[in-house]
XYZ file of C-alpha atoms in Angstrom:
580
model
C 33.865 9.551 -28.628
C 37.338 10.484 -27.497
C 40.138 8.081 -26.676
C 41.739 10.585 -24.295
C 42.223 9.368 -20.733
C 40.244 11.402 -18.195
C 40.678 11.545 -14.423
C 38.293 9.249 -12.578
C 35.476 10.702 -10.566
C 32.002 9.627 -9.656
C 30.138 12.502 -11.278
C 30.903 15.031 -13.998
C 28.950 18.087 -15.069
C 28.826 19.042 -18.755
C 27.870 22.592 -19.615
C 27.200 24.103 -23.014
C 25.232 26.953 -24.601
C 21.458 26.648 -24.577
C 19.753 25.507 -27.797
C 16.907 27.319 -29.571
C 13.518 25.950 -28.641
C 12.590 23.923 -31.743
C 10.936 20.966 -30.005
C 7.809 20.967 -32.172
C 9.739 21.148 -35.445
C 12.014 18.327 -34.328
C 9.072 16.133 -33.359
C 7.378 16.639 -36.747
C 10.568 16.022 -38.732
C 11.355 12.883 -36.742
C 8.119 11.294 -37.928
C 9.319 11.496 -41.582
C 13.000 10.635 -41.251
C 13.925 7.159 -42.618
C 14.830 4.470 -40.038
C 18.424 4.387 -41.192
C 19.003 8.110 -40.700
C 21.925 8.917 -38.402
C 25.318 10.501 -38.011
C 28.643 8.961 -37.352
C 29.938 9.212 -33.823
C 31.598 12.534 -33.122
C 29.640 14.514 -35.739
C 26.999 16.872 -34.366
C 24.492 18.705 -36.520
C 21.956 20.509 -34.298
C 19.659 21.168 -37.246
C 19.027 17.506 -38.076
C 18.149 15.077 -35.282
C 17.892 11.440 -36.476
C 15.427 9.085 -34.846
C 16.013 5.656 -33.340
C 14.642 2.301 -34.475
C 10.937 2.908 -35.297
C 9.976 -0.387 -33.692
C 10.933 1.027 -30.308
C 8.661 3.593 -28.599
C 9.689 7.196 -29.228
C 11.636 8.045 -26.051
C 11.749 11.813 -26.018
C 9.443 13.763 -23.756
C 8.413 17.003 -25.415
C 8.963 20.251 -23.582
C 5.927 22.411 -22.752
C 5.020 25.115 -25.255
C 6.526 28.529 -24.832
C 4.410 30.933 -22.860
C 2.924 28.330 -20.513
C 3.978 29.033 -16.939
C 4.131 25.539 -15.453
C 5.041 26.808 -11.987
C 2.329 29.441 -11.625
C -0.217 27.112 -10.045
C -2.445 27.167 -13.121
C -0.858 24.545 -15.367
C 1.124 21.361 -14.832
C 0.758 17.579 -14.820
C -0.677 15.947 -11.734
C 0.511 12.483 -10.739
C -0.344 9.998 -7.982
C -4.090 10.512 -7.867
C -5.837 8.931 -4.897
C -7.899 6.000 -6.216
C -11.563 6.407 -5.250
C -11.717 2.884 -3.870
C -8.587 3.228 -1.732
C -9.341 3.307 1.978
C -7.555 6.213 3.635
C -7.363 5.741 7.389
C -7.413 8.640 9.825
C -4.070 9.618 11.275
C -3.804 7.730 14.587
C -5.980 4.746 13.624
C -3.040 2.400 14.202
C -3.001 3.323 17.903
C -5.831 0.962 18.775
C -4.670 -2.460 17.640
C -4.650 -3.974 21.144
C -1.231 -2.661 22.139
C -2.570 -0.768 25.176
C -5.459 -3.077 26.015
C -3.360 -5.932 27.328
C -0.812 -3.814 29.184
C -1.931 -2.508 32.529
C 0.287 -0.456 34.768
C 2.498 -2.701 36.895
C 3.417 -0.082 39.490
C 2.203 3.067 41.161
C 2.776 6.502 39.799
C 4.937 8.631 42.144
C 2.149 11.170 42.393
C -0.617 8.594 42.933
C -3.115 9.772 45.542
C -4.421 7.279 48.078
C -8.092 6.339 47.821
C -10.515 4.386 50.052
C -9.964 0.654 49.544
C -6.197 0.889 49.044
C -4.031 -1.505 51.068
C -1.118 -0.192 53.177
C 1.590 -2.413 54.724
C 2.665 -1.077 58.172
C 5.696 -2.316 60.121
C 6.667 -0.785 63.490
C 9.519 -2.119 65.620
C 11.469 -1.063 68.697
C 9.429 -0.049 71.721
C 6.394 -1.638 70.090
C 5.967 -4.314 67.432
C 3.261 -3.910 64.747
C 3.071 -5.708 61.383
C -0.245 -5.343 59.604
C -1.810 -4.811 56.167
C -4.304 -2.047 56.799
C -7.111 -0.971 54.438
C -8.032 2.664 53.865
C -11.637 2.855 55.080
C -14.518 4.740 53.497
C -13.622 7.890 55.464
C -10.082 7.789 54.065
C -8.499 6.680 57.396
C -6.001 4.019 58.424
C -6.741 2.551 61.875
C -3.360 1.907 63.513
C -3.322 -0.247 66.667
C -2.393 1.746 69.851
C -2.553 4.948 67.765
C -6.046 5.213 66.330
C -7.357 6.554 62.998
C -4.989 8.499 60.753
C -6.412 10.320 57.719
C -4.442 9.410 54.561
C -6.842 9.873 51.643
C -5.390 12.096 48.924
C -1.785 11.661 50.083
C 1.059 10.519 47.854
C 3.268 7.621 48.905
C 5.971 9.934 50.298
C 3.381 11.909 52.212
C 1.853 8.664 53.539
C 5.116 7.617 55.170
C 5.567 11.003 56.867
C 1.940 11.134 58.075
C 2.024 7.621 59.615
C 5.483 8.144 61.123
C 4.319 11.351 62.796
C 1.159 9.699 64.180
C 3.140 6.766 65.660
C 5.841 9.039 67.135
C 3.166 11.163 68.791
C 2.288 8.105 70.946
C 5.630 6.252 71.103
C 8.229 8.963 71.353
C 11.424 6.932 71.868
C 13.054 3.941 70.202
C 10.444 3.391 67.446
C 11.044 2.815 63.725
C 8.250 2.970 61.138
C 7.995 1.547 57.604
C 5.012 1.917 55.223
C 4.299 0.628 51.732
C 1.259 1.109 49.522
C 0.615 -2.509 48.619
C -2.385 -2.423 46.335
C -4.922 -0.047 44.887
C -8.659 -0.303 44.594
C -9.849 -1.150 41.050
C -12.034 1.448 39.379
C -14.658 1.249 36.659
C -14.564 3.977 34.014
C -17.221 4.755 31.398
C -15.992 5.168 27.817
C -18.502 6.744 25.475
C -18.963 9.115 22.568
C -17.557 8.244 19.120
C -15.885 4.953 20.055
C -16.339 1.516 18.545
C -17.704 -0.178 21.687
C -18.988 2.236 24.344
C -19.194 0.704 27.799
C -17.980 0.468 31.388
C -14.438 -0.863 31.686
C -12.415 -1.906 34.711
C -8.888 -0.763 35.402
C -6.663 0.708 38.034
C -6.637 4.411 38.940
C -3.236 4.900 37.365
C -3.978 3.170 34.029
C -3.579 5.476 31.033
C -6.303 7.080 28.973
C -5.159 4.960 26.001
C -5.732 1.786 28.019
C -9.415 2.549 28.491
C -9.882 3.734 24.878
C -8.279 0.529 23.627
C -10.627 -1.453 25.881
C -13.461 0.136 23.894
C -11.780 -0.979 20.599
C -10.610 2.520 19.826
C -12.112 5.613 18.253
C -14.708 5.326 15.492
C -12.668 5.929 12.325
C -15.485 7.645 10.462
C -17.018 9.929 13.092
C -14.690 10.075 16.103
C -12.161 12.778 16.905
C -8.559 11.968 17.696
C -8.017 15.535 18.812
C -10.914 16.147 21.207
C -11.110 13.626 24.034
C -12.285 14.778 27.466
C -12.383 13.174 30.914
C -15.353 14.003 33.127
C -15.832 13.589 36.888
C -19.095 14.433 38.615
C -20.275 16.305 35.518
C -17.160 18.474 35.290
C -14.362 18.193 32.707
C -11.121 17.551 34.574
C -8.810 16.978 31.581
C -8.682 17.137 27.770
C -6.470 15.118 25.438
C -5.271 15.635 21.864
C -3.958 12.284 20.647
C -1.993 14.033 17.880
C 0.194 15.446 20.677
C 0.873 11.896 21.856
C 1.605 10.648 18.307
C 3.912 13.522 17.427
C 5.559 14.489 20.735
C 4.652 11.745 23.229
C 2.626 14.060 25.484
C -0.625 12.857 27.058
C -2.493 13.972 30.221
C -1.801 11.801 33.278
C -5.024 11.436 35.221
C -5.650 9.348 38.317
C -8.988 7.780 37.525
C -11.720 7.350 40.094
C -14.754 5.150 40.200
C -17.414 6.511 37.855
C -15.163 8.750 35.731
C -16.228 9.130 32.093
C -14.107 9.347 28.963
C -15.926 11.084 26.105
C -14.672 11.044 22.496
C -16.160 14.015 20.700
C -17.331 14.292 17.117
C -14.618 14.515 14.475
C -13.727 18.037 13.402
C -12.827 19.267 9.898
C -10.564 16.832 8.083
C -8.657 16.614 4.805
C -7.345 13.606 2.901
C -3.655 13.744 1.980
C -2.081 11.540 -0.701
C 0.298 11.573 -3.655
C 4.018 11.905 -3.014
C 3.809 11.343 0.741
C 5.259 8.658 2.973
C 1.742 7.395 3.750
C -1.704 8.648 2.841
C -3.817 9.715 5.826
C -6.953 11.624 6.704
C -5.868 14.465 8.980
C -8.180 16.221 11.421
C -7.659 19.964 11.787
C -9.220 22.687 13.884
C -10.377 26.074 12.678
C -7.022 27.656 13.521
C -5.020 25.107 11.528
C -7.461 24.462 8.667
C -4.958 25.704 6.111
C -1.972 24.551 4.093
C 0.477 25.266 6.890
C -1.493 22.981 9.215
C -1.263 20.162 6.660
C 2.461 20.721 6.099
C 3.032 20.426 9.858
C 1.382 16.979 9.887
C 1.890 15.341 6.486
C 5.278 13.814 5.699
C 5.728 14.540 2.011
C 8.662 13.223 0.019
C 11.736 15.437 -0.310
C 11.103 16.002 -4.019
C 7.498 17.168 -3.616
C 7.168 20.655 -5.050
C 3.472 21.223 -5.804
C 0.076 20.492 -4.288
C -3.293 19.870 -5.909
C -6.236 20.974 -3.764
C -9.654 19.567 -4.632
C -12.896 20.148 -2.823
C -16.215 21.965 -2.812
C -16.785 25.632 -2.099
C -19.921 27.764 -1.952
C -19.794 28.332 -5.716
C -19.309 24.634 -6.591
C -16.396 22.231 -7.198
C -12.977 23.726 -6.533
C -9.507 22.775 -7.796
C -6.172 24.576 -7.458
C -2.600 23.582 -8.358
C -0.083 25.380 -6.153
C 3.570 25.431 -5.197
C 4.397 24.411 -1.625
C 5.072 28.015 -0.610
C 1.730 29.211 -1.990
C -0.110 26.238 -0.491
C 1.002 27.118 3.054
C -1.284 30.169 3.195
C -4.321 28.616 1.492
C -7.504 28.216 3.530
C -8.964 24.703 3.347
C -12.437 23.243 3.801
C -13.670 20.101 5.483
C -13.442 17.182 3.028
C -10.726 18.660 0.808
C -8.381 16.286 -0.993
C -4.694 17.266 -0.928
C -2.335 15.624 -3.438
C 1.399 16.296 -3.204
C 3.333 16.043 -6.470
C 7.012 15.859 -7.415
C 6.658 18.371 -10.234
C 9.832 20.394 -9.864
C 11.710 20.480 -13.151
C 15.386 19.720 -12.632
C 18.106 21.641 -14.400
C 20.484 18.669 -14.160
C 19.922 14.966 -14.756
C 22.158 11.996 -13.915
C 22.949 9.235 -16.393
C 25.035 6.097 -15.964
C 27.594 4.419 -18.224
C 28.201 0.663 -18.369
C 30.370 -1.590 -20.488
C 33.810 -0.844 -21.949
C 34.943 2.685 -21.108
C 37.452 4.647 -19.051
C 36.692 7.165 -16.348
C 33.621 7.823 -14.185
C 30.455 5.750 -14.382
C 27.955 8.536 -13.609
C 27.576 11.927 -15.212
C 25.555 14.964 -14.235
C 24.470 16.656 -17.455
C 22.049 19.434 -18.466
C 18.474 18.240 -18.748
C 18.483 18.896 -22.512
C 21.822 17.135 -23.144
C 21.985 14.749 -26.090
C 23.661 11.405 -26.495
C 26.501 12.409 -28.798
C 27.560 15.271 -26.547
C 28.014 12.833 -23.673
C 29.724 10.170 -25.794
C 32.231 12.753 -27.047
C 33.366 13.273 -23.439
C 33.891 9.571 -22.598
C 37.332 8.053 -23.038
C 37.495 4.528 -24.498
C 40.077 2.135 -25.893
C 39.126 1.927 -29.598
C 40.771 -1.482 -29.957
C 38.535 -2.979 -27.256
C 35.296 -1.014 -27.572
C 32.536 -1.473 -30.139
C 31.730 2.210 -30.462
C 29.102 1.636 -33.169
C 26.868 -0.608 -30.996
C 25.897 1.838 -28.274
C 22.422 1.351 -26.741
C 20.378 2.865 -23.918
C 18.357 1.229 -21.168
C 15.514 3.556 -20.161
C 12.978 2.907 -17.398
C 10.130 4.649 -19.222
C 10.667 2.340 -22.203
C 10.714 -0.708 -19.913
C 7.398 0.390 -18.419
C 5.840 0.735 -21.873
C 7.182 -2.674 -22.854
C 5.599 -4.160 -19.729
C 2.281 -2.490 -20.491
C 2.350 -3.589 -24.124
C 3.163 -7.193 -23.188
C 0.467 -7.269 -20.517
C -2.091 -5.916 -22.992
C -1.145 -8.613 -25.533
C -1.465 -11.344 -22.906
C -4.819 -9.954 -21.753
C -6.176 -9.970 -25.311
C -4.912 -13.527 -25.748
C -6.804 -14.683 -22.655
C -9.989 -12.869 -23.632
C -9.946 -14.203 -27.198
C -9.380 -17.878 -26.466
C -10.116 -18.811 -22.850
C -13.776 -17.815 -23.058
C -14.553 -19.323 -26.461
C -17.456 -21.812 -26.632
C -17.381 -25.279 -28.238
C -20.009 -26.860 -30.513
C -18.942 -30.508 -30.138
C -17.262 -32.722 -27.555
C -14.198 -33.085 -29.793
C -13.947 -29.328 -30.171
C -14.307 -28.968 -26.392
C -11.312 -31.260 -25.880
C -9.261 -29.201 -28.315
C -10.324 -26.004 -26.560
C -9.312 -27.482 -23.190
C -5.824 -28.345 -24.471
C -5.449 -24.879 -25.999
C -6.628 -23.257 -22.754
C -4.022 -25.187 -20.764
C -1.340 -24.192 -23.270
C -2.361 -20.535 -23.085
C -2.549 -20.427 -19.294
C 0.893 -21.981 -18.878
C 2.340 -19.642 -21.484
C 0.760 -16.533 -19.954
C 2.039 -17.479 -16.480
C 5.616 -17.791 -17.729
C 5.388 -14.734 -19.959
C 4.315 -12.529 -17.046
C 7.479 -13.474 -15.173
C 9.868 -11.996 -17.725
C 11.259 -8.522 -17.094
C 11.632 -6.121 -20.063
C 15.014 -4.420 -20.248
C 13.857 -1.105 -21.699
C 16.675 -1.354 -24.271
C 16.511 1.343 -26.965
C 18.168 0.887 -30.349
C 20.070 4.122 -30.974
C 22.820 2.798 -33.281
C 22.025 1.449 -36.736
C 24.036 1.025 -39.901
C 27.105 2.303 -38.002
C 25.366 5.569 -37.191
C 24.140 6.796 -33.785
C 20.901 8.724 -33.267
C 21.513 11.907 -31.321
C 18.513 11.581 -29.007
C 17.967 13.624 -25.872
C 18.937 11.929 -22.620
C 16.584 11.376 -19.696
C 17.280 11.175 -15.981
C 18.269 7.626 -15.005
C 19.327 6.502 -18.502
C 21.930 3.714 -18.568
C 24.141 3.960 -21.660
C 25.742 0.667 -22.702
C 29.049 0.803 -24.580
C 29.792 -2.849 -25.414
C 33.204 -4.415 -25.643
C 34.330 -5.821 -28.975
C 33.418 -9.500 -29.115
C 34.984 -12.453 -30.914
C 32.113 -14.859 -30.247
C 28.374 -15.175 -30.608
C 25.680 -16.865 -28.534
C 23.127 -19.465 -29.628
C 20.068 -19.947 -27.406
C 16.442 -20.994 -27.544
C 15.297 -24.211 -29.186
C 18.624 -25.843 -29.977
C 19.956 -29.026 -28.419
C 23.037 -27.452 -26.830
C 22.703 -23.676 -26.275
C 26.209 -22.226 -26.061
C 28.645 -19.482 -27.006
C 30.851 -20.062 -30.060
C 33.858 -18.407 -31.659
C 32.716 -16.191 -34.504
C 33.822 -17.377 -37.944
C 33.374 -14.882 -40.730
C 31.251 -16.235 -43.583
C 29.448 -18.906 -41.548
C 25.645 -18.808 -41.680
C 22.998 -19.128 -38.995
C 22.433 -22.766 -40.009
C 26.147 -23.489 -39.600
C 26.108 -22.310 -35.999
C 22.863 -24.153 -35.228
C 24.362 -27.397 -36.565
C 27.359 -26.904 -34.272
C 24.931 -26.463 -31.347
C 23.508 -29.939 -32.015
C 20.780 -28.816 -34.376
C 17.198 -27.832 -33.710
C 15.279 -29.269 -30.782
C 11.951 -31.021 -31.435
C 10.075 -27.879 -30.318
C 11.984 -25.537 -32.638
C 10.264 -23.398 -35.231
C 12.832 -23.508 -38.013
C 11.123 -20.625 -39.821
C 11.346 -18.213 -36.885
C 14.953 -17.474 -35.987
C 16.003 -14.094 -34.664
C 19.366 -12.372 -34.430
C 19.958 -9.873 -31.625
C 22.694 -7.359 -32.350
C 25.052 -6.020 -29.703
C 23.211 -2.687 -29.942
C 19.919 -4.350 -28.936
C 18.420 -4.450 -32.424
C 16.411 -7.624 -33.181
C 16.334 -8.828 -36.813
C 15.013 -11.772 -38.788
C 17.921 -14.171 -39.310
C 17.151 -14.369 -43.046
C 17.763 -10.656 -43.492
C 21.151 -10.160 -41.826
C 24.767 -11.161 -42.153
C 26.154 -12.427 -38.870
C 28.889 -10.585 -37.031
C 30.770 -10.987 -33.776
C 28.681 -10.197 -30.688
C 25.378 -11.346 -32.201
C 22.973 -13.679 -30.417
C 20.929 -16.249 -32.334
C 17.488 -16.939 -30.823
C 15.535 -19.945 -32.102
C 11.839 -19.546 -31.286
C 9.677 -22.537 -30.290
C 6.980 -23.855 -32.587
C 3.454 -23.321 -31.290
C 1.936 -26.795 -30.609
C -1.522 -26.101 -32.015
C -3.303 -26.488 -35.351
C -5.260 -23.314 -34.726
C -3.540 -21.022 -37.208
C -4.891 -17.842 -35.657
C -3.769 -18.888 -32.167
C -0.389 -19.945 -33.515
C 0.103 -16.571 -35.182
C -0.890 -14.712 -31.982
C 1.483 -16.742 -29.791
C 4.317 -16.330 -32.280
C 3.780 -12.567 -32.297
C 3.937 -12.445 -28.484
C 7.057 -14.633 -28.483
C 8.680 -12.161 -30.854
C 7.565 -9.278 -28.632
C 9.118 -10.930 -25.561
C 12.358 -11.639 -27.429
C 12.642 -8.002 -28.493
C 11.955 -6.693 -24.978
C 13.976 -9.190 -22.941
C 16.252 -11.337 -25.122
C 14.455 -14.293 -23.524
C 12.705 -17.196 -25.251
C 9.639 -18.416 -23.312
C 8.968 -22.127 -23.733
C 5.539 -23.315 -24.799
């Protein structure tokens, strides 16, 4: 690690010559290296890669073997499988949640055509005075006093005003003003049938939307109905067709003036595919024969920006079918009804980003080659050697945190299975079992609330393991400390000034001594580099943390040993002591 001052920036790219591919040899050698193996900071030996603390999961992800083409569509890991019990709704199912059902049109469409039964307000003043609300009769006429019948059926509102004005002026030629207004429309009843949830006859106004009537019928049947083939029939003839995908994607929908007895028919669902994986939301998309291909899916599915490959699963004439393709190859692939499409972020990056925290100078984020190693990065970071503990570097890694969570959850699950279901032979034993069950349940509840840090021990015996970095790693470079922390089952948990030569017992006495729940035989020391050691095996130094574990309140030796093991596991993963 250099003490040179570098210019600040948010990201820095480190480039270097490529290494020979010796991943398999390294992996085999790492299994036999002693735990204390390592090199001092600033010394790089590419032929000998030391391993980290063996109690931590091995962090490196091995590269694929040479010769395997992971981008050819034949090989490659597949993530984000669609669980078989997960309900995937058809695209558009959210349309019919009652949002259209309770909202009828409050006004007339400009191109509404007058029908028998509509009400027209007529006002005439000047040479003659007329103020009436006139109905449109069955022949489509308005009967105007002193004028007679005027045919208005099929006219728009603008045309209505001109037609009535002309009829009145043909009788009263001078000094007459005319005003008309279409006051109300005749309700209509429309049949909704086909693949809908509740077929029936539903009332509405002529200018209500198609979606209003479909929502009245509780929407399209999600299993059998088509969202792309909806037709409107009048007197046995199809007068309009609707594709609800057009409405969802572009806002377009046919505007039909409904008449009494019209029928809305939802046709049978066409070919469909289920899309999941690295997408914004999993849906079942309906396609037609012209778009039953990868391009049709790409036009509809919103995959994540990092998605690079697609797994296609289905059945063909010769049996089950599976293909793993890049996005460009997928676009031209022909699909079948029932296919399952899984998008995957499987593009291998050439650059990863890691973060630095703690005591350092310069930028906090670095862009490095994907095969960069820890020492190469540390050698490019400027620090103040008088303030920085360069031998206590550690790494927080999300993949390690996930494994710690899984390991802890598995331990807690085994604990519950082993003790909560045990039977009792006597009443006294049943009481003991009940107390143990309460203890276990309370402990498990609290233990599941802790959050593992994913801390990896990479520095040991003043040597740093030159492990390969992963995207998202957070490298901690701690500041030199002149104190240590005492926590857990002591009377007064606190931080104290470090005094060379003092023992763990000395510091515990200064913290008020052990609490009544303390297990005096189980005391841990957490180093600044994240390493957790038995207090009896280490010499204290500045920056350490003393953790006093609680004593398990049970006479069941096996249960006590299990709980103590889990307490130790939690302390290693989180630096937290869970009370019993």
